[in-house]
Coordinates of C-alpha atoms in Angstrom, one line a residue:
Chain A
X29 CA -23.8 15.5 26.3
X30 CA -26.6 14.2 24.2
X31 CA -24.1 13.2 21.6
X32 CA -22.0 11.4 24.2
X33 CA -25.0 9.5 25.4
X34 CA -26.0 8.5 21.9
X35 CA -22.5 7.2 21.3
X36 CA -22.5 5.3 24.6
X37 CA -25.9 3.7 24.0
X38 CA -24.8 2.8 20.4
X39 CA -21.5 1.2 21.9
X40 CA -23.5 -0.7 24.5
X41 CA -25.9 -2.1 21.9
X42 CA -23.1 -3.2 19.7
X43 CA -21.2 -4.7 22.5
X44 CA -24.3 -6.6 23.6
X45 CA -24.4 -8.3 20.3
X46 CA -20.7 -9.3 20.3
X47 CA -19.7 -12.4 22.1
X48 CA -16.5 -12.6 24.3
X49 CA -14.4 -14.0 21.6
X50 CA -15.5 -11.3 19.2
X51 CA -14.7 -8.7 21.7
X52 CA -11.3 -10.1 22.3
X53 CA -10.7 -8.9 18.7
X54 CA -7.6 -10.9 18.0
X55 CA -9.5 -13.9 16.7
X56 CA -11.7 -11.8 14.5
X57 CA -8.6 -10.0 13.1
X58 CA -7.1 -13.3 12.4
X59 CA -10.2 -14.5 10.6
X60 CA -10.2 -11.3 8.5
X61 CA -6.5 -11.8 7.7
X62 CA -7.4 -15.4 6.7
X63 CA -10.1 -14.2 4.3
X64 CA -7.7 -11.6 2.6
X65 CA -4.9 -14.1 2.5
X66 CA -7.0 -16.6 0.8
X67 CA -7.9 -14.0 -1.8
X68 CA -4.2 -13.0 -2.1
X69 CA -3.0 -16.4 -2.6
X70 CA -5.7 -17.4 -5.2
X71 CA -5.4 -14.3 -7.1
X72 CA -1.5 -14.5 -7.1
X73 CA -1.7 -18.0 -8.5
X74 CA -3.8 -16.8 -11.5
X75 CA -1.7 -13.8 -11.9
X76 CA 1.4 -15.8 -12.3
X77 CA -0.2 -18.2 -14.7
X78 CA -1.2 -15.1 -16.7
X79 CA 2.2 -13.6 -16.5
X80 CA 3.7 -16.7 -18.1
X81 CA 1.0 -16.9 -20.7
X82 CA -0.6 -20.1 -19.5
X83 CA -4.1 -18.4 -19.3
X84 CA -5.2 -15.2 -20.9
X85 CA -8.0 -14.2 -18.7
X86 CA -7.8 -13.8 -14.9
X87 CA -10.9 -15.8 -13.7
X88 CA -11.2 -14.0 -10.3
X89 CA -10.5 -10.4 -11.2
X90 CA -13.4 -8.7 -13.0
X91 CA -11.3 -5.6 -14.0
X92 CA -11.8 -4.4 -17.5
X93 CA -8.7 -2.4 -18.7
X94 CA -11.0 0.3 -20.0
X95 CA -9.3 2.0 -23.0
X96 CA -8.0 -1.2 -24.4
X97 CA -10.8 -3.5 -23.4
X98 CA -14.4 -2.4 -23.6
X99 CA -17.7 -3.9 -22.5
X100 CA -20.1 -4.7 -25.4
X101 CA -22.7 -2.0 -25.7
X102 CA -26.4 -2.6 -26.0
X103 CA -27.6 -1.9 -29.5
X104 CA -30.2 0.6 -28.4
X105 CA -27.8 2.5 -26.1
X106 CA -27.8 6.2 -27.0
X107 CA -24.3 7.3 -27.8
X108 CA -22.8 10.1 -29.9
X109 CA -25.0 11.3 -32.7
X110 CA -24.3 10.9 -36.4
X111 CA -26.1 12.2 -39.5
X112 CA -27.0 9.4 -42.0
X113 CA -26.4 9.7 -45.7
X114 CA -28.6 8.6 -48.7
X115 CA -27.3 6.0 -51.1
X116 CA -25.8 8.8 -53.3
X117 CA -24.0 10.0 -50.1
X118 CA -25.9 13.2 -49.8
X119 CA -27.3 13.9 -46.3
X120 CA -30.7 12.3 -45.5
X121 CA -31.6 15.4 -43.4
X122 CA -34.2 17.6 -45.1
X123 CA -33.8 20.5 -42.6
X124 CA -37.4 20.1 -41.2
X125 CA -36.4 21.5 -37.9
X126 CA -38.2 18.7 -36.0
X127 CA -35.2 17.7 -34.0
X128 CA -34.3 21.3 -33.3
X129 CA -37.9 21.9 -32.1
X130 CA -38.1 18.9 -29.9
X131 CA -34.7 19.2 -28.3
X132 CA -35.3 20.1 -24.7
X133 CA -31.8 21.2 -24.2
X134 CA -31.8 23.5 -27.3
X135 CA -28.4 22.0 -28.5
X136 CA -29.2 21.6 -32.2
X137 CA -28.8 24.5 -34.5
X138 CA -29.8 24.0 -38.2
X139 CA -29.4 26.5 -41.0
X140 CA -31.7 25.4 -43.9
X141 CA -30.9 26.0 -47.6
X142 CA -32.6 25.4 -50.9
X143 CA -32.6 21.8 -51.9
X144 CA -30.0 21.0 -54.6
X145 CA -31.9 18.3 -56.5
X146 CA -35.5 17.5 -57.5
X147 CA -37.7 15.9 -54.8
X148 CA -35.7 17.5 -52.0
X149 CA -36.9 20.9 -51.2
X150 CA -34.7 21.7 -48.4
X151 CA -31.3 20.6 -47.2
X152 CA -29.2 21.6 -44.2
X153 CA -26.6 24.2 -44.9
X154 CA -25.2 23.7 -41.4
X155 CA -26.1 21.3 -38.7
X156 CA -24.4 22.0 -35.4
X157 CA -24.8 19.9 -32.1
X158 CA -23.5 21.4 -29.0
X159 CA -22.6 18.4 -26.8
X160 CA -21.9 20.7 -23.9
X161 CA -25.7 21.1 -23.7
X162 CA -26.9 17.7 -25.1
X163 CA -28.5 15.5 -22.5
X164 CA -28.7 12.4 -24.7
X165 CA -32.4 12.1 -24.3
X166 CA -32.7 10.7 -27.9
X167 CA -35.8 12.8 -28.7
X168 CA -34.2 14.1 -31.9
X169 CA -33.8 10.5 -33.1
X170 CA -37.5 9.8 -32.4
X171 CA -38.7 13.0 -34.0
X172 CA -36.7 12.7 -37.2
X173 CA -39.1 11.8 -40.1
X174 CA -36.2 10.9 -42.4
X175 CA -34.2 8.7 -40.0
X176 CA -31.4 11.1 -40.6
X177 CA -30.1 11.6 -37.1
X178 CA -29.1 8.5 -35.2
X179 CA -27.3 7.9 -32.0
X180 CA -25.7 4.6 -32.7
X181 CA -21.9 5.4 -33.1
X182 CA -20.9 3.6 -29.9
X183 CA -18.7 6.6 -28.9
X184 CA -19.1 7.2 -25.2
X185 CA -16.0 9.0 -24.1
X186 CA -16.7 12.5 -25.3
X187 CA -14.3 15.1 -24.1
X188 CA -12.8 18.4 -25.2
X189 CA -10.5 20.9 -23.9
X190 CA -12.9 23.9 -24.4
X191 CA -16.6 24.6 -24.9
X192 CA -15.9 25.2 -28.7
X193 CA -14.5 21.7 -28.8
X194 CA -17.8 20.4 -27.8
X195 CA -19.5 21.9 -30.9
X196 CA -19.9 19.2 -33.7
X197 CA -20.5 20.5 -37.2
X198 CA -22.2 18.8 -40.0
X199 CA -19.1 17.4 -41.8
X200 CA -18.0 15.6 -38.6
X201 CA -21.5 14.3 -38.0
X202 CA -21.7 13.0 -41.5
X203 CA -18.3 11.3 -41.3
X204 CA -19.4 9.1 -38.3
X205 CA -20.3 5.5 -38.8
X206 CA -22.6 3.2 -36.8
X207 CA -20.7 1.3 -34.1
X208 CA -21.0 -2.1 -35.8
X209 CA -19.1 -0.8 -39.0
X210 CA -16.4 1.0 -37.2
X211 CA -13.1 -0.6 -36.8
X212 CA -11.0 0.3 -33.7
X213 CA -8.8 2.5 -35.8
X214 CA -11.7 4.6 -36.9
X215 CA -12.9 4.9 -33.3
X216 CA -9.4 6.2 -32.4
X217 CA -9.4 8.6 -35.3
X218 CA -12.8 10.0 -34.4
X219 CA -11.8 10.4 -30.8
X220 CA -8.8 12.4 -31.9
X221 CA -10.9 14.4 -34.1
X222 CA -13.3 15.2 -31.3
X223 CA -10.5 16.2 -28.9
X224 CA -9.2 18.8 -31.4
Chain B
X29 CA 41.9 -7.2 13.9
X30 CA 43.7 -5.7 11.0
X31 CA 42.5 -2.0 10.8
X32 CA 42.1 -2.2 7.0
X33 CA 39.9 -5.1 7.3
X34 CA 38.1 -3.6 10.3
X35 CA 37.2 -0.4 8.4
X36 CA 36.5 -2.0 5.1
X37 CA 34.2 -4.6 6.7
X38 CA 32.5 -1.9 8.9
X39 CA 31.8 0.3 5.8
X40 CA 30.5 -2.7 3.8
X41 CA 28.3 -3.8 6.7
X42 CA 27.0 -0.3 7.1
X43 CA 26.2 0.0 3.4
X44 CA 24.4 -3.4 3.5
X45 CA 22.2 -2.5 6.5
X46 CA 21.4 0.9 5.1
X47 CA 20.6 -0.4 1.6
X48 CA 18.7 -3.4 2.8
X49 CA 15.8 -1.5 4.6
X50 CA 15.8 1.3 2.0
X51 CA 15.4 -1.2 -0.8
X52 CA 12.8 -3.1 1.1
X53 CA 10.9 0.0 1.9
X54 CA 11.1 1.1 -1.8
X55 CA 9.6 -2.2 -2.7
X56 CA 7.0 -1.8 0.0
X57 CA 5.7 1.3 -1.8
X58 CA 5.1 -1.0 -4.7
X59 CA 3.7 -3.8 -2.5
X60 CA 1.3 -1.3 -1.0
X61 CA -0.3 -0.8 -4.4
X62 CA 0.0 -4.3 -5.7
X63 CA -0.6 -6.4 -2.7
X64 CA -3.7 -4.5 -1.8
X65 CA -4.9 -4.9 -5.4
X66 CA -4.3 -8.6 -5.4
X67 CA -6.0 -9.0 -2.0
X68 CA -9.0 -7.1 -3.3
X69 CA -9.4 -8.9 -6.6
X70 CA -8.1 -5.9 -8.5
X71 CA -5.2 -5.6 -10.8
X72 CA -3.5 -2.5 -9.4
X73 CA -1.1 0.1 -10.9
X74 CA -0.1 -0.8 -14.4
X75 CA -0.5 2.4 -16.4
X76 CA 3.0 3.9 -16.2
X77 CA 5.2 2.2 -18.8
X78 CA 8.8 2.0 -19.6
X79 CA 9.5 0.9 -23.2
X80 CA 5.9 0.0 -23.5
X81 CA 5.8 -2.4 -20.7
X82 CA 4.5 -1.8 -17.1
X83 CA 7.0 -4.2 -15.5
X84 CA 4.3 -5.3 -12.9
X85 CA 3.7 -1.7 -11.9
X86 CA 7.4 -1.1 -10.8
X87 CA 7.6 1.9 -13.1
X88 CA 5.1 3.7 -10.9
X89 CA 7.7 3.8 -8.1
X90 CA 10.2 5.6 -10.4
X91 CA 7.4 8.0 -11.3
X92 CA 6.7 8.6 -7.7
X93 CA 10.3 9.3 -6.9
X94 CA 10.6 11.6 -9.9
X95 CA 7.4 13.4 -8.9
X96 CA 8.5 13.8 -5.3
X97 CA 11.9 15.3 -6.2
X98 CA 10.4 17.6 -8.9
X99 CA 7.5 19.0 -6.8
X100 CA 7.9 22.4 -5.4
X101 CA 9.1 22.3 -1.7
X102 CA 6.5 24.6 -0.3
X103 CA 6.8 26.0 3.2
X104 CA 4.0 28.2 4.2
X105 CA 4.5 31.5 6.3
X106 CA 4.7 31.0 9.9
X107 CA 6.6 27.7 10.6
X108 CA 9.7 27.7 12.6
X109 CA 12.0 27.3 9.6
X110 CA 14.9 25.2 11.2
X111 CA 12.7 22.9 13.1
X112 CA 10.3 22.4 10.2
X113 CA 13.2 21.3 8.0
X114 CA 14.8 19.3 10.7
X115 CA 11.7 17.2 11.6
X116 CA 11.5 14.8 8.6
X117 CA 15.3 14.3 8.9
X118 CA 15.0 13.4 12.5
X119 CA 12.1 11.0 11.8
X120 CA 14.1 9.2 9.2
X121 CA 17.4 9.2 11.0
X122 CA 16.1 7.6 14.1
X123 CA 14.4 4.9 12.0
X124 CA 17.5 4.1 10.0
X125 CA 20.1 4.3 12.9
X126 CA 18.3 1.5 14.7
X127 CA 19.4 -1.0 12.1
X128 CA 22.9 -0.6 13.4
X129 CA 22.3 -3.1 16.1
X130 CA 20.3 -5.6 14.1
X131 CA 22.3 -8.8 13.5
X132 CA 21.7 -9.7 9.9
X133 CA 23.8 -12.8 9.9
X134 CA 26.3 -14.6 12.2
X135 CA 29.8 -14.2 10.9
X136 CA 31.8 -14.5 7.7
X137 CA 35.3 -15.7 7.5
X138 CA 37.2 -13.8 4.7
X139 CA 40.9 -14.4 4.3
X140 CA 41.4 -15.6 7.8
X141 CA 39.5 -12.7 9.4
X142 CA 36.2 -13.4 11.1
X143 CA 33.7 -10.6 10.6
X144 CA 30.6 -10.5 12.8
X145 CA 27.6 -9.6 10.7
X146 CA 26.3 -6.6 12.7
X147 CA 27.4 -3.1 12.5
X148 CA 27.5 -2.3 16.2
X149 CA 27.6 -5.3 18.6
X150 CA 26.4 -3.4 21.6
X151 CA 26.0 -5.4 24.7
X152 CA 22.7 -3.6 25.4
X153 CA 21.6 -3.6 21.8
X154 CA 18.0 -4.1 22.6
X155 CA 17.9 -1.0 24.8
X156 CA 19.5 0.9 22.0
X157 CA 16.6 -0.1 19.7
X158 CA 14.1 0.9 22.3
X159 CA 15.8 4.2 22.9
X160 CA 16.1 5.1 19.3
X161 CA 12.4 4.2 18.5
X162 CA 11.3 6.4 21.4
X163 CA 13.4 9.4 20.0
X164 CA 11.7 8.8 16.6
X165 CA 8.5 10.4 18.0
X166 CA 10.4 13.8 18.2
X167 CA 10.2 13.9 14.4
X168 CA 6.4 13.7 14.5
X169 CA 6.1 16.1 17.5
X170 CA 8.4 18.7 15.9
X171 CA 6.7 18.4 12.6
X172 CA 3.3 19.0 14.2
X173 CA 4.5 21.7 16.5
X174 CA 6.7 23.7 14.1
X175 CA 4.2 23.9 11.3
X176 CA 2.2 26.6 13.0
X177 CA -0.9 24.8 12.1
X178 CA -3.6 23.7 14.6
X179 CA -4.4 20.5 12.7
X180 CA -0.8 19.5 12.3
X181 CA -0.3 20.2 16.1
X182 CA -3.2 18.0 17.0
X183 CA -1.8 15.4 14.8
X184 CA 1.6 15.6 16.5
X185 CA -0.1 15.3 19.8
X186 CA -2.0 12.2 18.7
X187 CA 1.2 10.8 17.4
X188 CA 3.0 11.4 20.7
X189 CA 0.2 10.0 22.8
X190 CA 0.0 6.9 20.6
X191 CA 3.7 6.3 20.4
X192 CA 4.3 6.7 24.2
X193 CA 1.4 4.4 25.0
X194 CA 2.7 1.7 22.8
X195 CA 6.3 2.1 23.5
X196 CA 5.6 1.1 27.1
X197 CA 4.1 -2.2 25.9
X198 CA 7.1 -2.7 23.5
X199 CA 9.4 -2.2 26.4
X200 CA 7.6 -4.6 28.7
X201 CA 7.4 -7.4 26.0
X202 CA 11.1 -6.9 25.4
X203 CA 11.7 -7.5 29.1
X204 CA 9.9 -10.7 28.7
X205 CA 12.0 -11.8 25.8
X206 CA 15.2 -10.8 27.5
X207 CA 14.3 -12.7 30.7
X208 CA 13.5 -15.8 28.7
X209 CA 16.7 -15.7 26.6
X210 CA 18.9 -14.3 29.3
X211 CA 20.8 -11.5 27.4
X212 CA 20.5 -8.0 26.1
X213 CA 22.9 -8.3 23.2
X214 CA 21.2 -8.7 19.9
X215 CA 23.6 -11.2 18.4
X216 CA 23.6 -13.2 21.6
X217 CA 19.8 -13.2 21.7
X218 CA 19.8 -14.7 18.3
X219 CA 22.4 -17.3 19.2
X220 CA 20.5 -18.3 22.2
X221 CA 17.6 -19.0 19.8
X222 CA 19.7 -21.6 17.9
X223 CA 19.2 -24.4 20.4
X224 CA 16.4 -27.0 20.0
X225 CA 13.9 -28.6 22.4
X226 CA 13.4 -32.3 22.2
X227 CA 15.9 -32.2 19.3
X228 CA 13.6 -30.7 16.8
X229 CA 11.6 -27.7 18.2
X230 CA 13.7 -24.5 17.6
X231 CA 14.1 -22.6 20.8
X232 CA 12.7 -19.4 19.1
X233 CA 11.4 -16.5 21.1
X234 CA 7.8 -17.2 19.8
X235 CA 8.0 -20.6 21.4
X236 CA 9.1 -19.2 24.7
X237 CA 7.0 -16.1 24.5
X238 CA 3.9 -16.6 22.3
X239 CA 1.9 -14.0 24.2
X240 CA 4.9 -11.6 24.3
X241 CA 5.2 -12.0 20.4
X242 CA 1.5 -11.1 19.9
X243 CA 1.9 -8.1 22.3
X244 CA 5.1 -6.9 20.7
X245 CA 3.8 -7.3 17.2
X246 CA 0.6 -5.4 17.9
X247 CA 2.4 -2.6 19.6
X248 CA 4.9 -2.7 16.8
X249 CA 2.2 -2.3 14.1
X250 CA 1.1 0.7 16.2
X251 CA 4.6 2.1 16.2
X252 CA 4.7 2.2 12.4
X253 CA 1.7 4.6 12.5
X254 CA -0.1 2.7 9.6
X255 CA -3.7 1.5 9.5
X256 CA -5.3 0.2 11.8
X257 CA -3.3 2.6 14.0
X258 CA -2.9 5.5 11.6
X259 CA -4.5 8.1 13.8
X260 CA -1.4 10.4 13.8
X261 CA -1.6 10.7 10.0
X262 CA -5.1 9.7 8.9
X263 CA -4.2 11.0 5.5
X264 CA -7.6 10.1 4.1
X265 CA -9.5 12.4 6.2
X266 CA -8.3 13.9 9.6
X267 CA -4.8 14.8 8.4
X268 CA -1.9 14.7 10.8
X269 CA 1.4 16.1 11.6
X270 CA 2.7 16.1 8.0
X271 CA 0.0 18.5 6.9
X272 CA 2.3 21.4 6.1
X273 CA 4.9 19.3 4.3
X274 CA 5.3 18.8 0.5
X275 CA 7.8 17.4 -1.9
X276 CA 10.6 15.3 -0.6
X277 CA 10.0 16.3 3.0
X278 CA 6.6 14.8 2.8
X279 CA 8.1 11.7 1.1
X280 CA 10.6 11.3 3.8
X281 CA 7.8 11.0 6.4
X282 CA 6.0 8.5 4.0
X283 CA 9.3 6.5 3.7
X284 CA 9.8 6.6 7.4
X285 CA 6.7 4.6 7.9
X286 CA 7.9 2.0 5.5
X287 CA 11.3 1.9 7.1
X288 CA 9.7 1.5 10.5
X289 CA 7.7 -1.4 9.0
X290 CA 10.9 -3.0 8.0
X291 CA 12.4 -2.2 11.4
X292 CA 9.6 -3.7 13.4
X293 CA 9.7 -6.7 11.1
X294 CA 13.5 -7.0 11.7
X295 CA 13.2 -6.6 15.5
X296 CA 10.3 -9.1 15.6
X297 CA 12.4 -11.5 13.6
X298 CA 15.4 -11.0 15.8
X299 CA 13.5 -11.3 19.2
X300 CA 10.9 -13.9 18.4
X301 CA 11.8 -15.7 15.2
X302 CA 15.3 -16.7 15.6
X303 CA 16.9 -13.8 13.7
X304 CA 19.2 -15.4 11.1
X305 CA 18.7 -18.9 12.5
X306 CA 17.4 -21.7 10.3
X307 CA 16.0 -24.6 12.1
X308 CA 18.4 -27.6 12.4
X309 CA 21.2 -25.6 10.7
X310 CA 24.3 -25.7 12.9
X311 CA 27.7 -23.9 12.1
X312 CA 28.8 -27.0 10.2
X313 CA 25.7 -27.7 8.2
X314 CA 22.3 -29.2 8.7
X315 CA 21.8 -31.6 11.5
X316 CA 18.5 -33.3 10.8
X317 CA 16.2 -34.3 13.8
X318 CA 15.6 -37.6 12.2
X319 CA 19.4 -38.4 12.0
X320 CA 22.0 -37.7 9.5
X321 CA 23.5 -34.4 8.5
X322 CA 24.5 -32.4 5.6
X323 CA 28.0 -30.9 6.0
X324 CA 28.6 -27.4 4.6
X325 CA 31.2 -24.8 4.4
X326 CA 30.7 -22.3 7.3
X327 CA 30.6 -19.4 4.9
X328 CA 27.8 -21.1 2.8
X329 CA 26.0 -21.7 6.0
X330 CA 26.3 -18.0 7.0
X331 CA 25.2 -16.7 3.6
X332 CA 22.2 -19.0 3.9
X333 CA 21.4 -17.4 7.3
X334 CA 21.7 -13.9 5.8
X335 CA 19.2 -15.0 3.2
X336 CA 17.0 -16.5 6.0
X337 CA 17.0 -13.2 7.8
X338 CA 16.0 -11.3 4.7
X339 CA 13.2 -13.8 3.9
X340 CA 11.9 -13.7 7.4
X341 CA 11.9 -9.9 7.4
X342 CA 10.2 -9.7 4.0
X343 CA 7.5 -12.1 5.3
X344 CA 6.7 -9.9 8.3
X345 CA 6.6 -6.9 6.0
X346 CA 4.1 -8.8 4.0
X347 CA 2.1 -9.6 7.1
X348 CA 2.1 -6.1 8.2
X349 CA 0.9 -5.0 4.8
X350 CA -1.8 -7.6 4.9
X351 CA -2.9 -6.3 8.3
X352 CA -2.9 -2.8 7.0
X353 CA -5.3 -3.8 4.1
X354 CA -7.5 -6.0 6.3
X355 CA -8.4 -4.1 9.4
X356 CA -10.2 -0.8 9.6
X357 CA -8.9 2.0 11.7
X358 CA -9.4 2.0 15.5
X359 CA -11.4 4.9 17.0
X360 CA -9.1 7.0 19.2
X361 CA -10.7 5.8 22.5
X362 CA -10.3 2.2 21.4
X363 CA -6.7 2.8 20.5
X364 CA -6.0 4.1 24.1
X365 CA -8.2 1.3 25.6
X366 CA -6.1 -1.3 23.7
X367 CA -2.8 0.2 24.7
X368 CA -3.6 0.9 28.4
X369 CA -6.2 -1.5 29.4
X370 CA -5.1 -4.6 27.5
X371 CA -1.6 -4.6 26.1
X372 CA 0.0 -3.0 29.3
X373 CA -1.6 -5.3 31.9
X374 CA -1.0 -8.4 29.7
X375 CA 2.6 -7.5 29.1
X376 CA 3.1 -6.9 32.9
X377 CA 1.5 -10.4 33.5
X378 CA 3.7 -11.7 30.8
X379 CA 6.8 -10.4 32.7
X380 CA 5.7 -11.8 36.0
X381 CA 4.9 -15.2 34.5
X382 CA 8.2 -15.3 32.6
X383 CA 10.2 -14.3 35.6
X384 CA 8.5 -17.0 37.8
X385 CA 9.1 -19.6 35.0
X386 CA 12.8 -18.6 34.6
X387 CA 13.2 -18.8 38.3
X388 CA 11.7 -22.3 38.6
X389 CA 13.6 -23.6 35.7
X390 CA 16.9 -22.4 36.8

């Protein structure tokens, strides 16, 4: 009963704000049809132009055809991690465990080993990131004293068919490039690699 | 008439009038996606590709068809097997059989034989349409009832309540048009609309019956069970009579809606927009209201008329699709209010007014 009263009151209030012509509905319906038809005709005009190659970008449709077209990413956007290398292509990482310690999601696992050359006492034997746990907070990047771990690959669409697939090992992390230096082909290759 | 010609022409006409709505309905599935996209500043289906090209999204329809055929035809425990299987066939049959009396052209003269372009020239064609459209509701009711599912049953009840309410209005508005044009035969209705007032204004049903057209079209959109009158189905949330259907049986219900869209468009065109008539086109060619005429071969004229009918029907399908993607769904009480408190009294008033007008004019 209370619900019915509420509905009735709401209906009365709404009807009070509608004039006679609005309540007659047909004119409002025609007005709505006029708006959609205007959009239809305008969009169709540009679609036909585009179909015949006269224009390349549809000016009224904001759709981005995602896998083929991508929006530009902000440079400081946190995307998939990578491990940077030194100039002699050895990993910059010195296995100091800072990132593993700071990581709130506990997704980084580092196994340290003896450094292989003078001046570098430790090196990572393995460096695994479990993306299934990672929350992309970026603390690891901030914590790293060697600027070894970075999140600038520009790879956003991370997916895998299993939990094991979300585990990234050191070889993979070292092979990733910053977004600016990647060609589309490399992005494709890396995505396939990730999916495996 | 020569029996060979009779049977050949009848089969050819039946094939045409069967293929025409089916093809149009098939393309309406495509239009449903693409037209809505274009209306809403989107791009629409373009991911399915054939030979690396999306062909304006047409490949999606083929994929749909394949999917519907390949899917498992699941029938849950409990339904009345025979009725459950029969329901979609009934729904589609009554939608398709109605096209038998739709005149899709005037006549063609081939090898000395004159062939009327209508499968069955019943002298009460308009009543036949009304009868078949009314029987169409049995498909929905049977589907809802035989599914042994409360929600499907409720959907079937909603369907029958809605269809019966709006069929009354359809019948009343048809009476208005029949009074104004003075015949019950579909072909004769169209021929009657070939005259012109003042030498230029086509004597189309919409000129004689503007209110009748509005009422008929509104009730017709309700008959197709699509938004804003999609209470029987409500596929996005409430789920209707086709709840327990899958695979091709579900597709037949879906397709029936589109065929009914074509049907309502065809009947609207026949009753109110001159059927196959083109303004100022007589049997011998164009007779312009500003003087002068273009002579044409009668067969050319009649092929033009067939094309005109197809174009008109396509336009009304487009309009119904535009309505479907513009207006939100009615609430159930609004639906009943509209049917019983607005359309019915208005159509009754329309009959009285038309009858008086006809009486005074004659």
